[in-house]
CSV table of C-alpha atoms and ligand atoms in Angstrom, one decimal:
chain,number,residue,atom,x,y,z
A,1,MET,CA,-12.0,28.1,-40.0
A,2,ALA,CA,-13.9,28.9,-36.9
A,3,ASN,CA,-17.5,27.6,-37.3
A,4,ASP,CA,-20.6,27.3,-35.0
A,5,SER,CA,-19.2,24.5,-32.8
A,6,ILE,CA,-15.7,25.3,-32.9
A,7,ARG,CA,-14.5,28.6,-32.1
A,8,ALA,CA,-11.8,30.7,-30.5
A,9,VAL,CA,-12.8,31.8,-26.8
A,10,SER,CA,-10.9,33.3,-24.1
A,11,ALA,CA,-9.4,31.1,-21.4
A,12,ASN,CA,-11.4,33.2,-18.9
A,13,GLU,CA,-14.9,32.5,-20.6
A,14,PRO,CA,-16.8,30.4,-18.6
A,15,MET,CA,-16.9,26.6,-19.6
A,16,THR,CA,-20.7,26.7,-19.9
A,17,ASN,CA,-20.5,28.9,-22.9
A,18,LEU,CA,-18.3,26.0,-24.7
A,19,PRO,CA,-19.5,23.4,-27.2
A,20,ARG,CA,-20.0,20.0,-25.5
A,21,VAL,CA,-17.2,17.9,-26.8
A,22,HIS,CA,-19.0,14.6,-26.4
A,23,SER,CA,-22.4,14.1,-25.0
A,24,SER,CA,-23.5,10.6,-23.7
A,25,LEU,CA,-27.0,11.6,-22.6
A,26,SER,CA,-28.1,12.2,-26.0
A,27,GLY,CA,-27.8,8.5,-26.0
A,28,ALA,CA,-25.4,8.5,-29.2
A,29,LYS,CA,-22.4,7.6,-27.5
A,30,PRO,CA,-21.2,5.9,-24.3
A,31,ILE,CA,-20.0,8.0,-21.4
A,32,TYR,CA,-16.3,8.3,-21.7
A,33,LEU,CA,-14.4,7.7,-18.7
A,34,ASP,CA,-11.2,6.4,-19.8
A,35,HIS,CA,-9.2,9.8,-19.5
A,36,HIS,CA,-6.0,8.2,-18.7
A,37,ALA,CA,-6.0,6.3,-21.9
A,38,THR,CA,-6.6,9.6,-23.9
A,39,THR,CA,-8.7,12.8,-23.8
A,40,PRO,CA,-11.1,14.6,-26.1
A,41,VAL,CA,-9.2,17.4,-27.6
A,42,ASP,CA,-10.6,20.6,-26.3
A,43,PRO,CA,-12.5,22.9,-29.1
A,44,ARG,CA,-10.4,25.8,-28.4
A,45,VAL,CA,-7.4,23.7,-29.2
A,46,VAL,CA,-8.8,22.2,-32.2
A,47,ASP,CA,-9.0,26.1,-33.3
A,48,VAL,CA,-5.5,26.8,-32.9
A,49,VAL,CA,-4.5,23.6,-34.8
A,50,VAL,CA,-6.8,24.2,-37.6
A,51,SER,CA,-5.6,27.7,-38.0
A,52,ALA,CA,-2.1,26.6,-37.9
A,53,MET,CA,-3.0,24.3,-40.9
A,54,THR,CA,-4.8,27.0,-42.9
A,55,THR,CA,-4.2,30.4,-42.1
A,56,ARG,CA,-0.9,29.9,-40.5
A,57,PHE,CA,0.4,27.1,-42.6
A,58,GLY,CA,3.8,28.2,-43.2
A,59,ASN,CA,7.2,26.2,-42.8
A,60,ALA,CA,9.0,27.2,-39.7
A,61,ASN,CA,12.1,26.7,-41.5
A,62,SER,CA,11.4,29.3,-44.1
A,63,VAL,CA,13.2,32.2,-43.5
A,64,ASP,CA,12.4,34.2,-46.4
A,65,HIS,CA,8.9,35.3,-45.7
A,66,SER,CA,6.2,36.1,-43.1
A,67,TYR,CA,4.6,32.7,-43.8
A,68,GLY,CA,7.7,31.0,-42.1
A,69,ASP,CA,7.9,33.8,-39.5
A,70,GLU,CA,4.4,33.3,-38.4
A,71,ALA,CA,4.9,29.4,-38.1
A,72,ALA,CA,8.3,30.0,-36.2
A,73,GLU,CA,6.5,32.3,-34.0
A,74,LEU,CA,3.7,29.5,-33.1
A,75,ILE,CA,6.7,27.0,-32.2
A,76,VAL,CA,8.5,29.8,-29.6
A,77,ASN,CA,5.0,30.4,-28.1
A,78,ALA,CA,4.2,26.8,-27.6
A,79,ARG,CA,7.7,26.3,-26.0
A,80,LYS,CA,7.0,28.9,-23.7
A,81,GLU,CA,3.6,27.7,-22.7
A,82,VAL,CA,4.8,23.9,-22.2
A,83,ALA,CA,7.8,25.5,-20.1
A,84,ALA,CA,5.5,27.7,-18.1
A,85,LEU,CA,3.1,24.9,-17.1
A,86,ILE,CA,5.9,22.7,-15.5
A,87,ASN,CA,7.8,25.8,-14.7
A,88,HIS,CA,11.0,25.2,-16.5
A,89,ASP,CA,13.0,27.2,-19.3
A,90,ALA,CA,11.4,27.4,-22.7
A,91,GLU,CA,15.0,26.6,-23.9
A,92,ALA,CA,14.7,23.2,-22.4
A,93,VAL,CA,11.6,21.8,-24.3
A,94,HIS,CA,12.2,19.7,-27.2
A,95,PHE,CA,9.1,18.5,-29.2
A,96,THR,CA,8.6,14.7,-29.5
A,97,SER,CA,5.8,12.6,-31.0
A,98,GLY,CA,4.5,11.8,-27.4
A,99,SER,CA,6.1,10.3,-24.1
A,100,THR,CA,7.0,7.1,-25.5
A,101,GLU,CA,9.4,8.8,-27.9
A,102,GLY,CA,10.6,11.4,-25.2
A,103,ILE,CA,11.5,8.5,-22.7
A,104,ARG,CA,13.2,6.5,-25.6
A,105,LEU,CA,15.2,9.8,-26.3
A,106,ALA,CA,16.0,10.6,-22.6
A,107,VAL,CA,17.2,7.1,-22.0
A,108,ARG,CA,19.4,7.2,-25.3
A,109,HIS,CA,21.0,10.2,-24.0
A,110,ALA,CA,21.8,9.0,-20.6
A,111,ILE,CA,23.4,6.0,-22.3
A,112,ASP,CA,25.5,7.9,-24.8
A,113,SER,CA,26.5,10.4,-22.1
A,114,ARG,CA,27.1,8.1,-19.1
A,115,PRO,CA,29.9,8.8,-16.7
A,116,ASN,CA,31.6,5.6,-17.5
A,117,PRO,CA,31.5,4.7,-21.3
A,118,LYS,CA,33.2,1.3,-20.5
A,119,SER,CA,30.2,0.2,-18.2
A,120,PRO,CA,26.6,-0.2,-18.6
A,121,LEU,CA,24.3,2.8,-17.2
A,122,ARG,CA,23.1,1.8,-14.0
A,123,ILE,CA,19.3,2.5,-14.1
A,124,LEU,CA,16.8,2.3,-11.1
A,125,VAL,CA,13.0,2.2,-12.1
A,126,SER,CA,10.0,2.0,-10.1
A,127,SER,CA,8.3,-1.4,-10.8
A,128,VAL,CA,4.9,0.5,-11.8
A,129,GLU,CA,6.4,2.6,-14.4
A,130,HIS,CA,4.5,2.6,-18.0
A,131,ARG,CA,5.4,-0.1,-20.4
A,132,ALA,CA,7.1,2.5,-22.6
A,133,LEU,CA,9.6,3.0,-20.1
A,134,LEU,CA,10.2,-0.6,-18.8
A,135,ASP,CA,10.5,-1.8,-22.3
A,136,THR,CA,13.1,0.9,-23.1
A,137,VAL,CA,15.2,0.1,-20.3
A,138,ARG,CA,14.9,-3.7,-20.7
A,139,ALA,CA,15.7,-3.3,-24.4
A,140,ALA,CA,18.9,-1.4,-23.3
A,141,GLU,CA,20.0,-4.1,-21.1
A,142,LEU,CA,19.7,-6.6,-23.5
A,143,ALA,CA,22.1,-4.7,-25.6
A,144,GLY,CA,24.4,-4.7,-22.6
A,145,GLU,CA,23.9,-0.9,-22.4
A,146,ALA,CA,22.4,-0.8,-19.1
A,147,VAL,CA,21.9,-2.8,-16.0
A,148,VAL,CA,18.4,-2.2,-14.4
A,149,SER,CA,17.0,-2.6,-11.0
A,150,TYR,CA,13.6,-2.1,-9.6
A,151,ILE,CA,12.3,-0.1,-6.7
A,152,PRO,CA,9.5,-2.1,-5.0
A,153,VAL,CA,5.9,-0.5,-4.2
A,154,ASP,CA,3.4,-1.3,-1.3
A,155,TYR,CA,-0.2,-2.3,-1.8
A,156,CYS,CA,-1.2,1.3,-2.4
A,157,ALA,CA,1.7,1.5,-5.2
A,158,ARG,CA,3.7,3.6,-3.0
A,159,LEU,CA,7.6,3.7,-3.6
A,160,ASP,CA,9.4,1.9,-1.0
A,161,LEU,CA,11.6,5.0,0.0
A,162,ASP,CA,14.1,2.9,2.2
A,163,SER,CA,14.8,0.7,-0.6
A,164,PHE,CA,15.0,3.4,-3.0
A,165,GLN,CA,17.5,5.3,-0.9
A,166,ARG,CA,19.7,2.3,-0.5
A,167,SER,CA,19.8,1.5,-4.0
A,168,CYS,CA,21.0,5.1,-4.7
A,169,THR,CA,23.4,4.9,-1.9
A,170,ASN,CA,25.0,1.6,-3.5
A,171,GLY,CA,25.4,3.5,-6.8
A,172,VAL,CA,23.0,4.5,-9.7
A,173,ASP,CA,23.2,6.8,-12.8
A,174,LEU,CA,19.7,7.3,-13.7
A,175,VAL,CA,16.5,7.2,-11.8
A,176,CYS,CA,13.2,6.8,-13.5
A,177,VAL,CA,9.9,7.4,-11.7
A,178,MET,CA,6.8,8.4,-12.9
A,179,ALA,CA,5.0,11.5,-11.5
A,180,ALA,CA,1.5,9.9,-11.4
A,181,ASN,CA,0.7,6.4,-12.0
A,182,ASN,CA,-1.6,5.7,-15.0
A,183,GLU,CA,-3.4,2.9,-13.7
A,184,VAL,CA,-4.3,3.4,-10.0
A,185,GLY,CA,-3.3,7.0,-10.0
A,186,THR,CA,-1.0,7.1,-7.1
A,187,LEU,CA,1.0,10.3,-7.1
A,188,TYR,CA,5.1,10.1,-6.5
A,189,PRO,CA,7.3,12.5,-4.5
A,190,VAL,CA,9.2,13.9,-7.3
A,191,GLU,CA,10.8,16.5,-5.5
A,192,GLU,CA,12.3,14.2,-3.1
A,193,VAL,CA,13.1,11.6,-5.7
A,194,ALA,CA,15.0,14.1,-7.7
A,195,ARG,CA,16.9,15.5,-4.7
A,196,THR,CA,17.9,11.9,-3.5
A,197,ALA,CA,19.2,11.0,-7.0
A,198,ALA,CA,21.2,14.2,-7.4
A,199,GLU,CA,22.8,13.8,-3.8
A,200,ASN,CA,24.0,10.4,-5.2
A,201,GLY,CA,25.2,11.8,-8.4
A,202,ALA,CA,22.3,10.3,-10.3
A,203,ARG,CA,20.0,12.0,-13.1
A,204,THR,CA,16.4,11.6,-13.1
A,205,LEU,CA,13.6,10.8,-16.0
A,206,ILE,CA,10.4,11.6,-14.8
A,207,ASP,CA,7.6,10.4,-16.8
A,208,ALA,CA,5.0,13.0,-15.9
A,209,THR,CA,2.6,12.0,-18.7
A,210,GLN,CA,-0.3,11.8,-16.2
A,211,MET,CA,0.4,14.1,-13.8
A,212,VAL,CA,1.0,17.4,-16.1
A,213,GLY,CA,-2.0,19.9,-16.1
A,214,ARG,CA,-3.6,18.6,-13.1
A,215,VAL,CA,-0.9,19.1,-10.3
A,216,PRO,CA,1.5,22.0,-10.1
A,217,MET,CA,5.0,21.0,-11.1
A,218,HIS,CA,8.4,22.8,-10.4
A,219,ALA,CA,10.5,20.7,-12.9
A,220,ALA,CA,13.6,23.3,-12.8
A,221,LYS,CA,13.5,23.9,-9.1
A,222,TRP,CA,13.2,20.3,-8.2
A,223,GLY,CA,16.4,19.5,-10.5
A,224,VAL,CA,14.6,16.8,-12.6
A,225,THR,CA,17.3,16.1,-15.6
A,226,TYR,CA,14.5,14.7,-18.0
A,227,LEU,CA,10.8,14.9,-18.0
A,228,VAL,CA,8.3,13.8,-20.5
A,229,LEU,CA,4.6,14.8,-21.4
A,230,SER,CA,2.0,14.1,-24.0
A,231,ALA,CA,-0.3,16.3,-25.5
A,232,HIS,CA,-3.4,13.8,-25.8
A,233,LYS,CA,-3.5,13.4,-22.0
A,234,ILE,CA,-4.4,17.0,-21.6
A,235,TYR,CA,-7.1,17.7,-24.3
A,236,GLY,CA,-4.5,18.4,-27.1
A,237,PRO,CA,-3.9,16.2,-30.3
A,238,LYS,CA,-2.2,12.8,-30.4
A,239,GLY,CA,1.1,12.4,-31.9
A,240,ILE,CA,2.8,15.5,-30.2
A,241,GLY,CA,4.5,15.8,-26.7
A,242,SER,CA,7.5,17.1,-25.2
A,243,LEU,CA,11.1,15.9,-23.6
A,244,VAL,CA,12.1,18.7,-21.3
A,245,THR,CA,15.7,18.7,-20.4
A,246,PRO,CA,18.6,21.4,-20.4
A,247,HIS,CA,20.6,18.7,-22.5
A,248,ALA,CA,20.8,19.1,-26.2
A,249,VAL,CA,19.1,15.8,-26.6
A,250,PHE,CA,18.2,16.1,-30.4
A,251,ARG,CA,21.7,18.0,-31.4
A,252,ASP,CA,23.8,15.3,-29.5
A,253,SER,CA,21.8,12.3,-31.3
A,254,HIS,CA,21.6,13.8,-34.7
A,255,ALA,CA,25.5,14.5,-34.3
A,256,SER,CA,26.0,10.7,-35.1
A,257,ILE,CA,24.5,11.4,-38.5
A,258,ALA,CA,26.8,14.0,-39.9
A,259,GLY,CA,25.7,16.6,-42.3
A,260,VAL,CA,21.7,15.6,-41.5
A,261,SER,CA,19.6,18.8,-41.0
A,262,ASP,CA,16.2,18.7,-38.8
A,263,GLY,CA,13.0,18.1,-40.8
A,264,THR,CA,10.0,20.2,-41.0
A,265,PRO,CA,8.4,20.8,-37.5
A,266,ASN,CA,4.8,19.6,-36.8
A,267,VAL,CA,3.7,23.2,-36.5
A,268,PRO,CA,-0.1,22.6,-36.0
A,269,GLY,CA,0.7,19.9,-33.6
A,270,ILE,CA,3.4,22.1,-31.4
A,271,ALA,CA,0.9,24.8,-31.6
A,272,GLY,CA,-2.0,22.6,-30.2
A,273,LEU,CA,0.5,21.2,-27.6
A,274,GLY,CA,1.0,24.9,-26.6
A,275,GLU,CA,-2.6,25.9,-26.4
A,276,ALA,CA,-3.4,22.7,-24.2
A,277,CYS,CA,-0.6,23.7,-21.7
A,278,ARG,CA,-2.0,27.3,-21.6
A,279,LEU,CA,-5.4,26.2,-21.0
A,280,ARG,CA,-4.4,23.5,-18.3
A,281,ARG,CA,-2.1,26.2,-16.4
A,282,ILE,CA,-5.1,28.5,-16.4
A,283,GLU,CA,-7.7,26.0,-15.7
A,284,MET,CA,-6.5,23.2,-13.7
A,285,VAL,CA,-7.0,25.1,-10.7
A,286,SER,CA,-10.9,25.0,-11.0
A,287,ASP,CA,-11.1,21.7,-13.1
A,288,GLU,CA,-9.4,19.6,-10.8
A,289,PRO,CA,-11.4,20.2,-7.6
A,290,ARG,CA,-14.5,19.7,-9.8
A,291,MET,CA,-13.3,16.2,-11.0
A,292,LEU,CA,-12.2,15.2,-7.4
A,293,MET,CA,-15.7,16.1,-6.0
A,294,GLN,CA,-17.3,14.0,-9.3
A,295,ARG,CA,-14.9,11.1,-8.6
A,296,GLU,CA,-15.9,10.9,-4.8
A,297,ARG,CA,-19.7,11.0,-5.7
A,298,LEU,CA,-18.9,8.1,-8.0
A,299,ARG,CA,-16.9,6.3,-5.6
A,300,THR,CA,-19.3,6.6,-2.7
A,301,HIS,CA,-22.2,5.5,-5.2
A,302,LEU,CA,-20.3,2.4,-6.3
A,303,LEU,CA,-19.3,1.3,-2.5
A,304,ASP,CA,-23.0,1.8,-1.4
A,305,ALA,CA,-24.3,-0.3,-4.5
A,306,VAL,CA,-21.7,-3.2,-4.4
A,307,ALA,CA,-20.8,-5.3,-1.5
A,308,ASP,CA,-17.2,-6.1,-1.1
A,309,LEU,CA,-15.9,-3.6,-3.5
A,310,VAL,CA,-12.5,-2.3,-2.9
A,311,VAL,CA,-10.7,0.5,-4.1
A,312,ASN,CA,-7.1,0.3,-5.2
A,313,GLY,CA,-4.2,2.6,-5.0
A,314,ASP,CA,-3.6,5.6,-2.6
A,315,THR,CA,-6.6,7.3,-1.5
A,316,SER,CA,-4.8,10.4,-0.2
A,317,ALA,CA,-1.8,11.2,-2.6
A,318,ARG,CA,-3.8,10.3,-5.8
A,319,LEU,CA,-4.9,11.9,-9.2
A,320,SER,CA,-8.1,13.8,-8.6
A,321,ASN,CA,-9.6,12.1,-11.8
A,322,ASN,CA,-8.7,8.5,-11.0
A,323,LEU,CA,-11.1,5.8,-9.6
A,324,HIS,CA,-9.5,2.2,-9.4
A,325,ILE,CA,-12.0,-0.3,-8.0
A,326,SER,CA,-12.1,-4.2,-7.8
A,327,ALA,CA,-15.0,-6.5,-7.4
A,328,PRO,CA,-13.0,-9.3,-6.3
A,329,GLY,CA,-13.2,-12.7,-8.4
A,330,VAL,CA,-15.9,-10.8,-11.0
A,331,PRO,CA,-14.2,-11.0,-14.3
A,332,ASN,CA,-13.5,-7.3,-15.6
A,333,ASP,CA,-13.8,-8.4,-19.1
A,334,ALA,CA,-17.4,-9.6,-18.6
A,335,VAL,CA,-18.2,-6.3,-16.8
A,336,LEU,CA,-16.6,-4.5,-19.7
A,337,ALA,CA,-18.9,-6.5,-22.0
A,338,ARG,CA,-21.9,-5.5,-20.3
A,339,LEU,CA,-20.8,-1.9,-20.3
A,340,ARG,CA,-20.2,-1.6,-24.0
A,341,GLY,CA,-22.3,1.0,-25.7
A,342,HIS,CA,-23.3,2.7,-22.2
A,343,VAL,CA,-19.9,3.6,-20.3
A,344,ALA,CA,-16.1,3.6,-21.6
A,345,ILE,CA,-13.9,2.4,-18.7
A,346,SER,CA,-11.1,-0.2,-18.9
A,347,THR,CA,-9.3,-2.9,-17.2
A,348,GLY,CA,-5.8,-1.1,-17.4
A,349,ALA,CA,-3.3,0.6,-19.5
A,350,ALA,CA,-4.1,0.8,-23.2
A,351,CYS,CA,-0.7,-0.8,-24.4
A,352,MET,CA,0.4,-0.4,-27.9
A,353,SER,CA,-0.8,-3.4,-29.4
A,354,GLY,CA,-4.0,-3.1,-27.7
A,355,ALA,CA,-4.0,-6.3,-26.2
A,356,GLN,CA,-4.9,-7.1,-22.7
A,357,THR,CA,-2.2,-8.4,-20.6
A,358,PRO,CA,-2.4,-8.9,-16.8
A,359,SER,CA,-1.4,-5.5,-15.1
A,360,HIS,CA,2.3,-5.5,-14.0
A,361,VAL,CA,1.2,-2.6,-11.7
A,362,LEU,CA,-1.5,-4.7,-9.7
A,363,ARG,CA,1.0,-7.5,-9.6
A,364,ALA,CA,3.9,-5.4,-8.3
A,365,MET,CA,1.3,-4.2,-5.6
A,366,GLY,CA,0.9,-7.7,-4.2
A,367,LEU,CA,-2.9,-7.7,-4.8
A,368,SER,CA,-4.8,-11.0,-4.6
A,369,ALA,CA,-5.6,-12.9,-7.9
A,370,ALA,CA,-9.3,-12.2,-7.0
A,371,VAL,CA,-8.7,-8.4,-6.9
A,372,GLN,CA,-6.5,-8.4,-10.2
A,373,GLU,CA,-9.3,-10.5,-12.0
A,374,GLY,CA,-12.0,-7.5,-10.9
A,375,ALA,CA,-9.8,-4.3,-11.4
A,376,LEU,CA,-11.6,-1.7,-13.2
A,377,ARG,CA,-9.9,1.6,-14.3
A,378,ILE,CA,-12.2,4.9,-14.2
A,379,GLY,CA,-10.8,8.3,-15.5
A,380,LEU,CA,-12.8,11.6,-15.5
A,381,GLY,CA,-12.2,14.4,-17.6
A,382,LYS,CA,-12.8,18.0,-17.5
A,383,PHE,CA,-16.1,17.9,-19.7
A,384,THR,CA,-17.6,15.1,-17.3
A,385,THR,CA,-20.9,16.1,-15.9
A,386,ASP,CA,-22.5,15.2,-12.9
A,387,ASP,CA,-25.4,13.7,-14.9
A,388,GLU,CA,-23.0,11.3,-16.4
A,389,ILE,CA,-21.3,10.5,-13.2
A,390,ASP,CA,-25.0,9.3,-11.8
A,391,GLU,CA,-25.6,7.5,-14.9
A,392,ALA,CA,-22.3,5.8,-15.2
A,393,GLY,CA,-22.5,4.7,-11.5
A,394,ALA,CA,-25.9,3.3,-12.3
A,395,HIS,CA,-24.6,1.2,-15.1
A,396,ILE,CA,-21.2,0.2,-13.6
A,397,SER,CA,-22.9,-1.1,-10.4
A,398,HIS,CA,-25.7,-2.9,-12.3
A,399,ALA,CA,-22.9,-4.4,-14.6
A,400,VAL,CA,-20.9,-5.6,-11.7
A,401,LEU,CA,-23.7,-7.0,-9.7
A,402,ALA,CA,-25.2,-8.9,-13.0
A,403,THR,CA,-21.9,-10.2,-13.7
A,404,ARG,CA,-21.2,-11.5,-10.3
A,405,GLU,CA,-25.1,-13.1,-10.1
A,406,ALA,CA,-24.4,-14.6,-13.7
B,1,PLP,N1,3.7,7.2,-19.6
B,1,PLP,C1,2.4,6.9,-19.3
B,1,PLP,C2,2.3,7.2,-17.7
B,1,PLP,C3,1.4,7.0,-20.1
B,1,PLP,O1,0.2,7.0,-19.4
B,1,PLP,C4,1.4,6.8,-21.4
B,1,PLP,C5,0.3,6.7,-22.2
B,1,PLP,O2,-0.7,6.0,-21.7
B,1,PLP,C6,2.7,7.1,-22.1
B,1,PLP,C7,3.7,7.1,-21.3
B,1,PLP,C8,2.9,6.8,-23.3
B,1,PLP,O3,2.6,8.1,-23.9
B,1,PLP,P1,2.3,8.4,-25.5
B,1,PLP,O4,1.0,7.7,-25.8
B,1,PLP,O5,2.4,9.9,-25.5
B,1,PLP,O6,3.5,7.8,-26.3
């Protein structure tokens, strides 16, 4: 199915030979700088997905012919690629519809296999987790299956490690800490969190949705019990992701529905996830430093152009593609309205309903109401060009200044 704009290329082929995924300078579409919400699908991933829907369309559960064998092989390969990206065992890779489902499955598994079935699971979560996790543990608490306590963060969204240590010593069964924050980009010490949890007899659930494919991970060595990731954050398709855990999460949960067998796997999605992971493994080493330079260029431009602008989050331990800024007291929705048609950025997390609610992350960081009101999240991607950065910088600074003067 390869055509002129979508074709298979070797991962070593220079990116300049690839078709443009989205061009804003052509004037057709706004410059896309909301890559924490989702990423465009890499044309090379599209190629693999299309092939799994056309030439290699077999049912992976068909054992009687080569079509089934081919589809099954795609799944085996994808499993290996997911595992290789985060340095874990292929057998630990379970496919899900994305991180939200991975989180729900992991929490369900931890509850069902808790050390003391007569008591609720003791869950400790960072206060800046994604809503998918906070809502899941809250629902478990309301159902009487869990008691939840929270790890505070500082003004940069860094974990209060003393509080974390104290809570672990007091007794905990499951620690949930994200690897990187989806709003302000702060990175978390996953290895240290998993070690401290294990020393205190607790399991860990790491939401690695934003970190995977950007920062090298060693999930098995770090002793992470459950790790979730999602293809659409790493230039793969939506609706597919993985829960990585040595536990047989599906077998254990399906055991309650005796006699029910697994359904037909989403082979195109799974193959796309595998290819996205393969490309990230090979290319993150060159993509990430480039995005970091572009991010710094944009940051410098905005700080020069807009008086009193503040950068939120940790300035050192931070995702290379993240820039989170505030023009205190300048309403962010009015800034976004001015940017519409020019630059796509956001005020924060894109929640399931699409509704904008005050950010629990910025509140947990203790930022002033004025800083929260002016918050803007900018997320660069691997297809972002220097020209787009310069053009977006001019638009964003102009929109903020114009809104401030209005
Ligand atoms: N966790 C984090 C940190 C995220 O950024 C997201 C998506 O925004 C999710 C979980 C949910 O992922 P999915 O869309 O794959 O369900």
